[in-house]
PDB file of C-alpha atoms in Angstrom:
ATOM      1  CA  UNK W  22       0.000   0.000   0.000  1.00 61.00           C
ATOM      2  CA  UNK W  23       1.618   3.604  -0.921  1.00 76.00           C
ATOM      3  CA  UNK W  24       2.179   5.362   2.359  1.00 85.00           C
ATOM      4  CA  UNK W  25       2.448   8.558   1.030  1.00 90.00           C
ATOM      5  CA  UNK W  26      -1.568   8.137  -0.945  1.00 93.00           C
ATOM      6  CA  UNK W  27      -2.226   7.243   2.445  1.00 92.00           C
ATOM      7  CA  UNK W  28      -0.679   9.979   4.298  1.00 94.00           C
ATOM      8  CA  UNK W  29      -2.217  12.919   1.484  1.00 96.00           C
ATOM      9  CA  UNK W  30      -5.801  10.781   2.306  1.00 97.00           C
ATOM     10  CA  UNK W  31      -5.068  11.572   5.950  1.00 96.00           C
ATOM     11  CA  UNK W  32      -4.623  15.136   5.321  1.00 96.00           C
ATOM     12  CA  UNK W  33      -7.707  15.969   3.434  1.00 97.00           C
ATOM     13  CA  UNK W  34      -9.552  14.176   5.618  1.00 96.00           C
ATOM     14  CA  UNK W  35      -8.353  15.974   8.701  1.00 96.00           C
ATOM     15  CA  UNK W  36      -8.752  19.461   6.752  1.00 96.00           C
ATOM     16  CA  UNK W  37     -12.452  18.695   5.516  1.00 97.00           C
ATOM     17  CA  UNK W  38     -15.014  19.470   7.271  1.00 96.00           C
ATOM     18  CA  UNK W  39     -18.460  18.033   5.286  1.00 98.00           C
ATOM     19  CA  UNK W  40     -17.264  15.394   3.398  1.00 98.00           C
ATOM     20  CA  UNK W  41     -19.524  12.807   1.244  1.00 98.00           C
ATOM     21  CA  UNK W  42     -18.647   9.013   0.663  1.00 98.00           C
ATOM     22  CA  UNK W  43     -20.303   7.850  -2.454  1.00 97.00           C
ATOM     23  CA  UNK W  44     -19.867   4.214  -2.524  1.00 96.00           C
ATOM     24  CA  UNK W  45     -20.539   0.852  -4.745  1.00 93.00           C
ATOM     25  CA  UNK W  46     -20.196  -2.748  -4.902  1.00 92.00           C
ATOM     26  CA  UNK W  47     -16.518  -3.058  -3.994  1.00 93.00           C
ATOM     27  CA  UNK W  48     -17.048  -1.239  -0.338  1.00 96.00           C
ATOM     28  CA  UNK W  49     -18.544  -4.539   0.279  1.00 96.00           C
ATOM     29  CA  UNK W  50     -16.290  -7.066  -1.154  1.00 94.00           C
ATOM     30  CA  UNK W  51     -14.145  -7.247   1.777  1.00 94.00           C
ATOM     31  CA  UNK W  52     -17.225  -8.664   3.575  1.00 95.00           C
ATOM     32  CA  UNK W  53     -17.633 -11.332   1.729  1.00 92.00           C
ATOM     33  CA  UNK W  54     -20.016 -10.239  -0.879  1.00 92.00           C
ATOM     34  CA  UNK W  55     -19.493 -10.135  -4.574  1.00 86.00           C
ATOM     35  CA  UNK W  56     -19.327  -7.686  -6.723  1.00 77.00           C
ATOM     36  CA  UNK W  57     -21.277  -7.391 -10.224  1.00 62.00           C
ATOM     37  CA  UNK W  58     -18.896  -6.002 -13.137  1.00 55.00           C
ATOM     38  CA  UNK W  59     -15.442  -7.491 -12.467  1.00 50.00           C
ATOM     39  CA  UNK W  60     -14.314 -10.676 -14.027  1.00 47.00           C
ATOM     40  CA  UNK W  61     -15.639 -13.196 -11.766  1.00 48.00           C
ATOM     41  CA  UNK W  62     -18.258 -10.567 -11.018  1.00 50.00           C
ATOM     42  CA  UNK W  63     -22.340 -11.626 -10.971  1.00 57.00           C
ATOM     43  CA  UNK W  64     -22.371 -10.038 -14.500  1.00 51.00           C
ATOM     44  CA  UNK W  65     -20.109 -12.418 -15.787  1.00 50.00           C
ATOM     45  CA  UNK W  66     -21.674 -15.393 -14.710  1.00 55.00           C
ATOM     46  CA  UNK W  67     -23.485 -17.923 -16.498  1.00 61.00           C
ATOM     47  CA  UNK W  68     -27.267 -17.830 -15.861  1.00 66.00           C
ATOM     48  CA  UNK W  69     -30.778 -19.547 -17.692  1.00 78.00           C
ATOM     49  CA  UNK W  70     -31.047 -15.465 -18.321  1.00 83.00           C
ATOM     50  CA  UNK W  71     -29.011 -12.636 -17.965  1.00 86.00           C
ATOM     51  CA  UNK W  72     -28.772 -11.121 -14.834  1.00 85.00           C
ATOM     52  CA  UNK W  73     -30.115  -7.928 -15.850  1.00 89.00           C
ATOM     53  CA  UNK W  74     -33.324  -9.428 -17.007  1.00 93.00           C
ATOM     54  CA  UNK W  75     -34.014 -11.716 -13.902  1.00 94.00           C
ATOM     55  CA  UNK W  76     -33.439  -8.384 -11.939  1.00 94.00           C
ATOM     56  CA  UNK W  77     -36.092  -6.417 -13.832  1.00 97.00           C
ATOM     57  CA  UNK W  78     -39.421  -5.634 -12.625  1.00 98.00           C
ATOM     58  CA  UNK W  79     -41.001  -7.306 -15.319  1.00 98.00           C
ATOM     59  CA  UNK W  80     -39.007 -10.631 -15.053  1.00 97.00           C
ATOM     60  CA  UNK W  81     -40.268 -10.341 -11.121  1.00 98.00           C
ATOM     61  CA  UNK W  82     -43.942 -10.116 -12.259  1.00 98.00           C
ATOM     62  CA  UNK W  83     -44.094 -12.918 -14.737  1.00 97.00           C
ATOM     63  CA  UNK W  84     -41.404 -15.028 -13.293  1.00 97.00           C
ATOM     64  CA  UNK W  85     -41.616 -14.322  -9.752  1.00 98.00           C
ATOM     65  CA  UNK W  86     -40.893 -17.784  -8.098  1.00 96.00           C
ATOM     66  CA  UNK W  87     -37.495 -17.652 -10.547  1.00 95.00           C
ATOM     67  CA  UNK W  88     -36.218 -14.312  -9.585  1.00 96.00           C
ATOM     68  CA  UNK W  89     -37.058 -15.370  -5.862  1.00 97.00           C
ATOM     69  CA  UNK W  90     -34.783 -18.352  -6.369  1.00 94.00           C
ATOM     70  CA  UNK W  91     -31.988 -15.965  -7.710  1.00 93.00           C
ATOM     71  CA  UNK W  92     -32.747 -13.393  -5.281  1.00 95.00           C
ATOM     72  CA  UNK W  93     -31.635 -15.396  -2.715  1.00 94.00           C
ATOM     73  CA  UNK W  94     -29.092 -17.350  -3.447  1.00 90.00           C
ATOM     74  CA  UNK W  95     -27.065 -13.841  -4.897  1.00 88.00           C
ATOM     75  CA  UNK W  96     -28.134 -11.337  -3.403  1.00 88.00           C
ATOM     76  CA  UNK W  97     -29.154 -12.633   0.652  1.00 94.00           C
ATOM     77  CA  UNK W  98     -26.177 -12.831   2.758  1.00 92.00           C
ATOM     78  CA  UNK W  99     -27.645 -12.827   6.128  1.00 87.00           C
ATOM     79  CA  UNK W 100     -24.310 -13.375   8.104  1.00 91.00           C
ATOM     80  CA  UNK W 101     -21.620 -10.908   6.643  1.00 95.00           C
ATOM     81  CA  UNK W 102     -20.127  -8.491   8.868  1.00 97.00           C
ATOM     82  CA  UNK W 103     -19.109  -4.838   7.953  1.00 98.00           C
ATOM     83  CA  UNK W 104     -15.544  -4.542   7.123  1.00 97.00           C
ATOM     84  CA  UNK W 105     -12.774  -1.361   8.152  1.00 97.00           C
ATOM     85  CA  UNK W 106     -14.382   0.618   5.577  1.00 97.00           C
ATOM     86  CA  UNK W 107     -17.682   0.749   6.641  1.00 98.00           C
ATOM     87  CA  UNK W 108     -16.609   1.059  10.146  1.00 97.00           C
ATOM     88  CA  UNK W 109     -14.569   4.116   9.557  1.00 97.00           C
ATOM     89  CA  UNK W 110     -17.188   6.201   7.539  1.00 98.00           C
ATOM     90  CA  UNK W 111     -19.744   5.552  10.892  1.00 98.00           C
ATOM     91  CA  UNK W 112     -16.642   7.036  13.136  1.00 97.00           C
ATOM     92  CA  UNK W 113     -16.173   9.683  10.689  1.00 97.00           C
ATOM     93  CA  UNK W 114     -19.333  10.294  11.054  1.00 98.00           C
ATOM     94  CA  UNK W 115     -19.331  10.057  14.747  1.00 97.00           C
ATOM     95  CA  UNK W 116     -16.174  12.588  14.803  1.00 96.00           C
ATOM     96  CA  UNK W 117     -18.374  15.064  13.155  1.00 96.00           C
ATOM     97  CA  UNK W 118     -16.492  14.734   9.531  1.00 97.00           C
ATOM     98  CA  UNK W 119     -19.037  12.586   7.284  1.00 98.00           C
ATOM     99  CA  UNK W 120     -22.482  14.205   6.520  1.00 98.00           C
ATOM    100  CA  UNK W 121     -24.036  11.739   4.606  1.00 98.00           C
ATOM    101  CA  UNK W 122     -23.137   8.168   2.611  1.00 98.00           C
ATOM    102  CA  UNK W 123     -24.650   7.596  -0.862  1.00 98.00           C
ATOM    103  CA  UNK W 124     -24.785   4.039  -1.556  1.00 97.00           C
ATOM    104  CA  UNK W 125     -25.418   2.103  -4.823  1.00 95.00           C
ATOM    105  CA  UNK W 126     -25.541  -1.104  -2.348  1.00 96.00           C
ATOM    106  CA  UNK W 127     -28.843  -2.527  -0.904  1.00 96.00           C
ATOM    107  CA  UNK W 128     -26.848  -5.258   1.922  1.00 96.00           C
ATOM    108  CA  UNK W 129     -27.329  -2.685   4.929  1.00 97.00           C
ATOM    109  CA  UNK W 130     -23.764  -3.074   6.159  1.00 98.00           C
ATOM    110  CA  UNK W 131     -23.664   0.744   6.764  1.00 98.00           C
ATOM    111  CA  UNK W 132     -26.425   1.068   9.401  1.00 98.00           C
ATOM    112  CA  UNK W 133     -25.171  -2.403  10.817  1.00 97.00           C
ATOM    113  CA  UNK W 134     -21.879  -0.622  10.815  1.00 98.00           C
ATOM    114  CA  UNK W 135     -23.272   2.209  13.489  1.00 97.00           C
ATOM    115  CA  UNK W 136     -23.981   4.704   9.819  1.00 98.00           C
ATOM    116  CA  UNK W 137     -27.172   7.085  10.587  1.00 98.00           C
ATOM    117  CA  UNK W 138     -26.898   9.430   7.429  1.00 98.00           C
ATOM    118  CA  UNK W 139     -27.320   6.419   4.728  1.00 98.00           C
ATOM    119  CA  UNK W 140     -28.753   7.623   1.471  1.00 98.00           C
ATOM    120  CA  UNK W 141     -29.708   3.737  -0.104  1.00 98.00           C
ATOM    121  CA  UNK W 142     -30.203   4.675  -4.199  1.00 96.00           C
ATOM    122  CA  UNK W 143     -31.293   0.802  -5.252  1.00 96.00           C
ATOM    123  CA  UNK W 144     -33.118   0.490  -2.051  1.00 97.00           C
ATOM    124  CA  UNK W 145     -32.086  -2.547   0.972  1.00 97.00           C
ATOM    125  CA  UNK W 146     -32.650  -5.799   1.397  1.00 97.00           C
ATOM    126  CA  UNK W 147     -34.220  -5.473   4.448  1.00 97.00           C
ATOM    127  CA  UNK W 148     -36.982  -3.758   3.562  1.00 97.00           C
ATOM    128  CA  UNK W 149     -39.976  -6.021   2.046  1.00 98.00           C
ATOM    129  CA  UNK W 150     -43.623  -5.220   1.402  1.00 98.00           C
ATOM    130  CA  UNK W 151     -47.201  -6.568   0.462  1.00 98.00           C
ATOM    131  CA  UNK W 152     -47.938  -5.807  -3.182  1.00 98.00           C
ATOM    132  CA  UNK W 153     -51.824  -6.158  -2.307  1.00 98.00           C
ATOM    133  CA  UNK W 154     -51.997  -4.623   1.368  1.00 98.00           C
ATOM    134  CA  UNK W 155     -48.428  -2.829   1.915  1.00 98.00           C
ATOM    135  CA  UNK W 156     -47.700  -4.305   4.829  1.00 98.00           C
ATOM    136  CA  UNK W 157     -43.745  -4.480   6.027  1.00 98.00           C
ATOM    137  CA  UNK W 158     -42.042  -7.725   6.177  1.00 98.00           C
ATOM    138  CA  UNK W 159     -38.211  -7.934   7.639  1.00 97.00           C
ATOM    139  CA  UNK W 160     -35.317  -9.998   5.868  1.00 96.00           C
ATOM    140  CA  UNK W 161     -35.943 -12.698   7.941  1.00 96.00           C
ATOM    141  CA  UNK W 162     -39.374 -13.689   6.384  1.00 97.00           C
ATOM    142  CA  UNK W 163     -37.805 -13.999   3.076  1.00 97.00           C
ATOM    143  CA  UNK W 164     -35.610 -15.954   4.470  1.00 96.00           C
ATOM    144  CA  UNK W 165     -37.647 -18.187   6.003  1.00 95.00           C
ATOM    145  CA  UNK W 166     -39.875 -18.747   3.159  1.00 96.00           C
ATOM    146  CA  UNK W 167     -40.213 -21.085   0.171  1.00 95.00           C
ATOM    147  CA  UNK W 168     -40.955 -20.302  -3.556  1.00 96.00           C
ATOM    148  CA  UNK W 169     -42.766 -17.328  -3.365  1.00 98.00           C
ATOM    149  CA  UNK W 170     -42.968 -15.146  -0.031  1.00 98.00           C
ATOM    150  CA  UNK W 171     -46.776 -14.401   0.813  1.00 97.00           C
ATOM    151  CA  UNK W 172     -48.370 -11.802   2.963  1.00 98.00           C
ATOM    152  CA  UNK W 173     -51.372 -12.896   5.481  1.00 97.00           C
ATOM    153  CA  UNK W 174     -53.610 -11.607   3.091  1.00 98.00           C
ATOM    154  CA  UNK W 175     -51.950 -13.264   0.174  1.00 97.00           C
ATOM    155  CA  UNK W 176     -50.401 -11.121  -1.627  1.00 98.00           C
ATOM    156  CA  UNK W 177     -46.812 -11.580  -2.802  1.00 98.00           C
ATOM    157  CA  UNK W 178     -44.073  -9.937  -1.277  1.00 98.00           C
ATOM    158  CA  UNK W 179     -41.261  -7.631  -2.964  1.00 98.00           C
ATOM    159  CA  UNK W 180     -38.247  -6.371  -2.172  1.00 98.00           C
ATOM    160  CA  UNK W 181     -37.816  -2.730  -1.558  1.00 98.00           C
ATOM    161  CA  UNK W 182     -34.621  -2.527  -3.824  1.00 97.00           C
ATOM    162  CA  UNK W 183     -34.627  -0.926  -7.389  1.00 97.00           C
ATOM    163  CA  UNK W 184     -35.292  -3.368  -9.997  1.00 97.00           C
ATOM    164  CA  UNK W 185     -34.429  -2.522 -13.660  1.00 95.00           C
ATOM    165  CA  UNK W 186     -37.284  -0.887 -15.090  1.00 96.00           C
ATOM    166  CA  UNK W 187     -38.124   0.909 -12.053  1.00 97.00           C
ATOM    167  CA  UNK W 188     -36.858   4.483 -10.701  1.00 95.00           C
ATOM    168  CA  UNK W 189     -35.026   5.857  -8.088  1.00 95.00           C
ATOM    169  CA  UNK W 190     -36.389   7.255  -4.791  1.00 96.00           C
ATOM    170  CA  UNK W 191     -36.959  10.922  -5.437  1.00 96.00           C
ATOM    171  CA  UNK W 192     -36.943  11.765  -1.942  1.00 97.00           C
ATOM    172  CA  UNK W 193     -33.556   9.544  -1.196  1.00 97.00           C
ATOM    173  CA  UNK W 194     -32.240  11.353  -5.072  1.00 97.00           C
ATOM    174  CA  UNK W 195     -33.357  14.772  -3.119  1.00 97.00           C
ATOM    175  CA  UNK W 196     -31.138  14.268   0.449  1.00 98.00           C
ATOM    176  CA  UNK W 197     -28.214  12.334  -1.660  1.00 97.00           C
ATOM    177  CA  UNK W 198     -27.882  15.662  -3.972  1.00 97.00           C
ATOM    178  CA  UNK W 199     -28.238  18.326  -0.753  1.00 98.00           C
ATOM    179  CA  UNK W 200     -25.838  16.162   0.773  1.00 98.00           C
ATOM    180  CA  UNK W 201     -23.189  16.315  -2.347  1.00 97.00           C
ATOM    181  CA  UNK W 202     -23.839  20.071  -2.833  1.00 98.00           C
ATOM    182  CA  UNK W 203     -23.187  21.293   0.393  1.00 98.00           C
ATOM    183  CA  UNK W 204     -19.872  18.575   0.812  1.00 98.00           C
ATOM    184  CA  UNK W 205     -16.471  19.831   1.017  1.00 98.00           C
ATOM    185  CA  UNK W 206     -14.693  16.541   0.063  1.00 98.00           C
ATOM    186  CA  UNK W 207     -16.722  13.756  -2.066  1.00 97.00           C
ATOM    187  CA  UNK W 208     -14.510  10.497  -1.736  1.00 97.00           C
ATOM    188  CA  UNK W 209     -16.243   7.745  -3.742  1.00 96.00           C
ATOM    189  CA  UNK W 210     -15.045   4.237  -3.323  1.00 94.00           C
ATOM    190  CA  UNK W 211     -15.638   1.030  -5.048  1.00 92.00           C
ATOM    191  CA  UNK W 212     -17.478   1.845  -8.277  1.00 90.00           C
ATOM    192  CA  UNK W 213     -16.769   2.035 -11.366  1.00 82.00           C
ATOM    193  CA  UNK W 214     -19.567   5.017 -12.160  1.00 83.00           C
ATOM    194  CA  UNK W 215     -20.781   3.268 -14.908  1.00 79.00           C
ATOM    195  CA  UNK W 216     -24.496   2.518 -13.575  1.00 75.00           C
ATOM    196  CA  UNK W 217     -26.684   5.589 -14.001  1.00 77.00           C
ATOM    197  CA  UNK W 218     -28.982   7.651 -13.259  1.00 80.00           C
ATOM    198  CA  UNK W 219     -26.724   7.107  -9.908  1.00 78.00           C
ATOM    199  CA  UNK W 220     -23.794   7.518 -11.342  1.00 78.00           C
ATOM    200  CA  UNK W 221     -24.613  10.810 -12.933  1.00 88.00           C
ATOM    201  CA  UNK W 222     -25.185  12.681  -8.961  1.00 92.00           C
ATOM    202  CA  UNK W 223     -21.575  12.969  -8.723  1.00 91.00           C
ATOM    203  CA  UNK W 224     -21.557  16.005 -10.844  1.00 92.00           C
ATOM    204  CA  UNK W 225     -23.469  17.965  -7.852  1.00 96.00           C
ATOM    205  CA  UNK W 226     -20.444  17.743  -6.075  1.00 96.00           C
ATOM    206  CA  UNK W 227     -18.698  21.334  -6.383  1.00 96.00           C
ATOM    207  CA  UNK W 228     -16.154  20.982  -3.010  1.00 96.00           C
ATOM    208  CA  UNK W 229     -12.512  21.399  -2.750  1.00 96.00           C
ATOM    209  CA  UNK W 230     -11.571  17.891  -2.910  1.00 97.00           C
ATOM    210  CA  UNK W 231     -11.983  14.410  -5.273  1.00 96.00           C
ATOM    211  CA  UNK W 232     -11.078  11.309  -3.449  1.00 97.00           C
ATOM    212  CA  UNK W 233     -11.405   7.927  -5.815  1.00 95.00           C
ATOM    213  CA  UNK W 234     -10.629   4.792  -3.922  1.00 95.00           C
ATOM    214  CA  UNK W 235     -11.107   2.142  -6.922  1.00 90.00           C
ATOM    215  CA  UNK W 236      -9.398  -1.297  -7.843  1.00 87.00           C
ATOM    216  CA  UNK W 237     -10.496   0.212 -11.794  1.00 84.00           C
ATOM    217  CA  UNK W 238     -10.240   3.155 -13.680  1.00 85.00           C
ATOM    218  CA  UNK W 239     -13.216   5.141 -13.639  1.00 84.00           C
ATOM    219  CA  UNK W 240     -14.412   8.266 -16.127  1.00 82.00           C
ATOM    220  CA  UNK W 241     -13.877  10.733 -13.146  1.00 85.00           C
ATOM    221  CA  UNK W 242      -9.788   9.687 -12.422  1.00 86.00           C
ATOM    222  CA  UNK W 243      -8.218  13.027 -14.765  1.00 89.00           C
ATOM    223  CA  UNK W 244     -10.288  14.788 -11.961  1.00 90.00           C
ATOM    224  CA  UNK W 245      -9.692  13.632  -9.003  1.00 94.00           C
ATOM    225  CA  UNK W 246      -7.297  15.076  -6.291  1.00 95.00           C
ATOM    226  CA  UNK W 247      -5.963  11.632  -5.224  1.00 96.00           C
ATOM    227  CA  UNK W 248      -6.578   8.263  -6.859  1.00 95.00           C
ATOM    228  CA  UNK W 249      -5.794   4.888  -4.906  1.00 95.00           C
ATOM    229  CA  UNK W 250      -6.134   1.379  -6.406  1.00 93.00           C
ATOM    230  CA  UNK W 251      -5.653  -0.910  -3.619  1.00 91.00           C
ATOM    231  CA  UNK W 252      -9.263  -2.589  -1.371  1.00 92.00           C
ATOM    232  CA  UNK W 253     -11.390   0.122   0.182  1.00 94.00           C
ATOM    233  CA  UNK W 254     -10.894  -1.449   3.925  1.00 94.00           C
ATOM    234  CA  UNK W 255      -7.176  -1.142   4.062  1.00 93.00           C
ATOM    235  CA  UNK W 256      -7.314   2.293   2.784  1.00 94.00           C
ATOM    236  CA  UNK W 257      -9.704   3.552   5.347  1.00 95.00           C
ATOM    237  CA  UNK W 258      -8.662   1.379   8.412  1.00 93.00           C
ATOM    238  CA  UNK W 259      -4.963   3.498   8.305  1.00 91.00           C
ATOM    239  CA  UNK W 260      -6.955   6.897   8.800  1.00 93.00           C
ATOM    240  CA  UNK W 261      -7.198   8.133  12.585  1.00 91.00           C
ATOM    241  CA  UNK W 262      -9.739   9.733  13.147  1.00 90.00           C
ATOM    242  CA  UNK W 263      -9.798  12.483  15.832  1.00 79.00           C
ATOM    243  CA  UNK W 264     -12.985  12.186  18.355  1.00 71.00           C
ATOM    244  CA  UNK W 265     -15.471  15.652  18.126  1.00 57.00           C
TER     245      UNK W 265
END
């Protein structure tokens, strides 16, 4: 690992004041969970369908038992832990630094990490509802069940994570972009800004500083302050992090 990228990391982030993570599938490798785009990524897997098409909202509604039985056994892991990155953005946050974390990823390791300003743009896993009544169901009942997950009332149960086909949250689009306007320091991590429209709320960011912590090359790289290619949890478990 380059000690002096580290050491110029440690500096911005002890001279910024509102910074911004902005974060993707490789924040959570380090956990244990795949990412989607890299070679041995989910992307680049051999499936009955593509991936993108059993993750679509109209694959779910025609074919919902078979997206179920994808669902879980790619996208459910109930027992990873957060790793040093996601730990370190909560005590950022904690110390007063970090006002906010847009995430492209739906596995909830931020909260779990002690996170409170978590701006989830595809949604989380551990949110389900009641197509028919709207009730709330936890990860656990998915879990649980068999084939298709049913409400009391018997209606079929979705995920509250953004299928293709579907839009973002306004209202988490709204607090990620107040959140990137007003930062001082946007560090994204572990994505390669290719999947849009979340991608594309980068360019509200108007701060002092660019921070890309990326195994890849991104579009963004000529612009950045610093650029570090080595695993997101390393990188941020070297900061210290002064309490408030």
């Amino acid at each position: 690992m380059s000690e002096p990228k580290c050491k110029q990391l440690q500096q911005i982030i002890d001279e910024s004041n509102r910074i911004v993570f902005f974060g993707g599938a490789g924040v959570s490798t380090e956990s244990g969970i795949p990412d989607f785009r890299s070679q041995d990524g989910l992307y680049n897997q051999q499936y009955r369908y593509p991936p993108e098409k059993i993750l679509s909202h109209s694959f779910f509604m025609a074919n919902t038992e078979e997206f179920y039985d994808f669902y879980r056994k790619k996208f459910l892991y109930p027992h990873v832990k957060p790793n040093p990155a996601h730990y370190t953005l909560a005590s950022l946050e904690k110390a007063g630094k970090l006002i906010g974390i847009v995430t492209q990823n739906v596995d909830g390791l931020h909260q779990l990490a002690g996170s409170k300003q978590v701006f989830e743009l595809h949604g989380s896993i551990h949110r389900n509802y009641c197509l028919s009544c709207h009730k709330n169901f936890a990860l656990e009942t998915i879990l649980c069940s068999i084939g298709i997950p049913r409400c009391q009332c018997g209606g079929t149960l979705k995920p509250d994570v953004v299928l293709y086909e579907e839009p973002l949250n306004q209202g988490v689009i709204e607090l990620a972009v107040n959140a990137l306007q007003s930062a001082d320091t946007l560090i994204v991590g572990g994505t390669s800004l290719n999947v849009y429209p979340a991608a594309g709320l980068t360019s509200y960011f108007h701060g002092q500083k660019l921070v890309l912590l990326n195994r890849d090359e991104t579009s963004v790289d000529q612009n950045a302050d610093l650029v570090i290619r080595e695993p997101i949890g390393q990188i941020l478990g070297t900061l210290q992090i002064a309490t408030a």
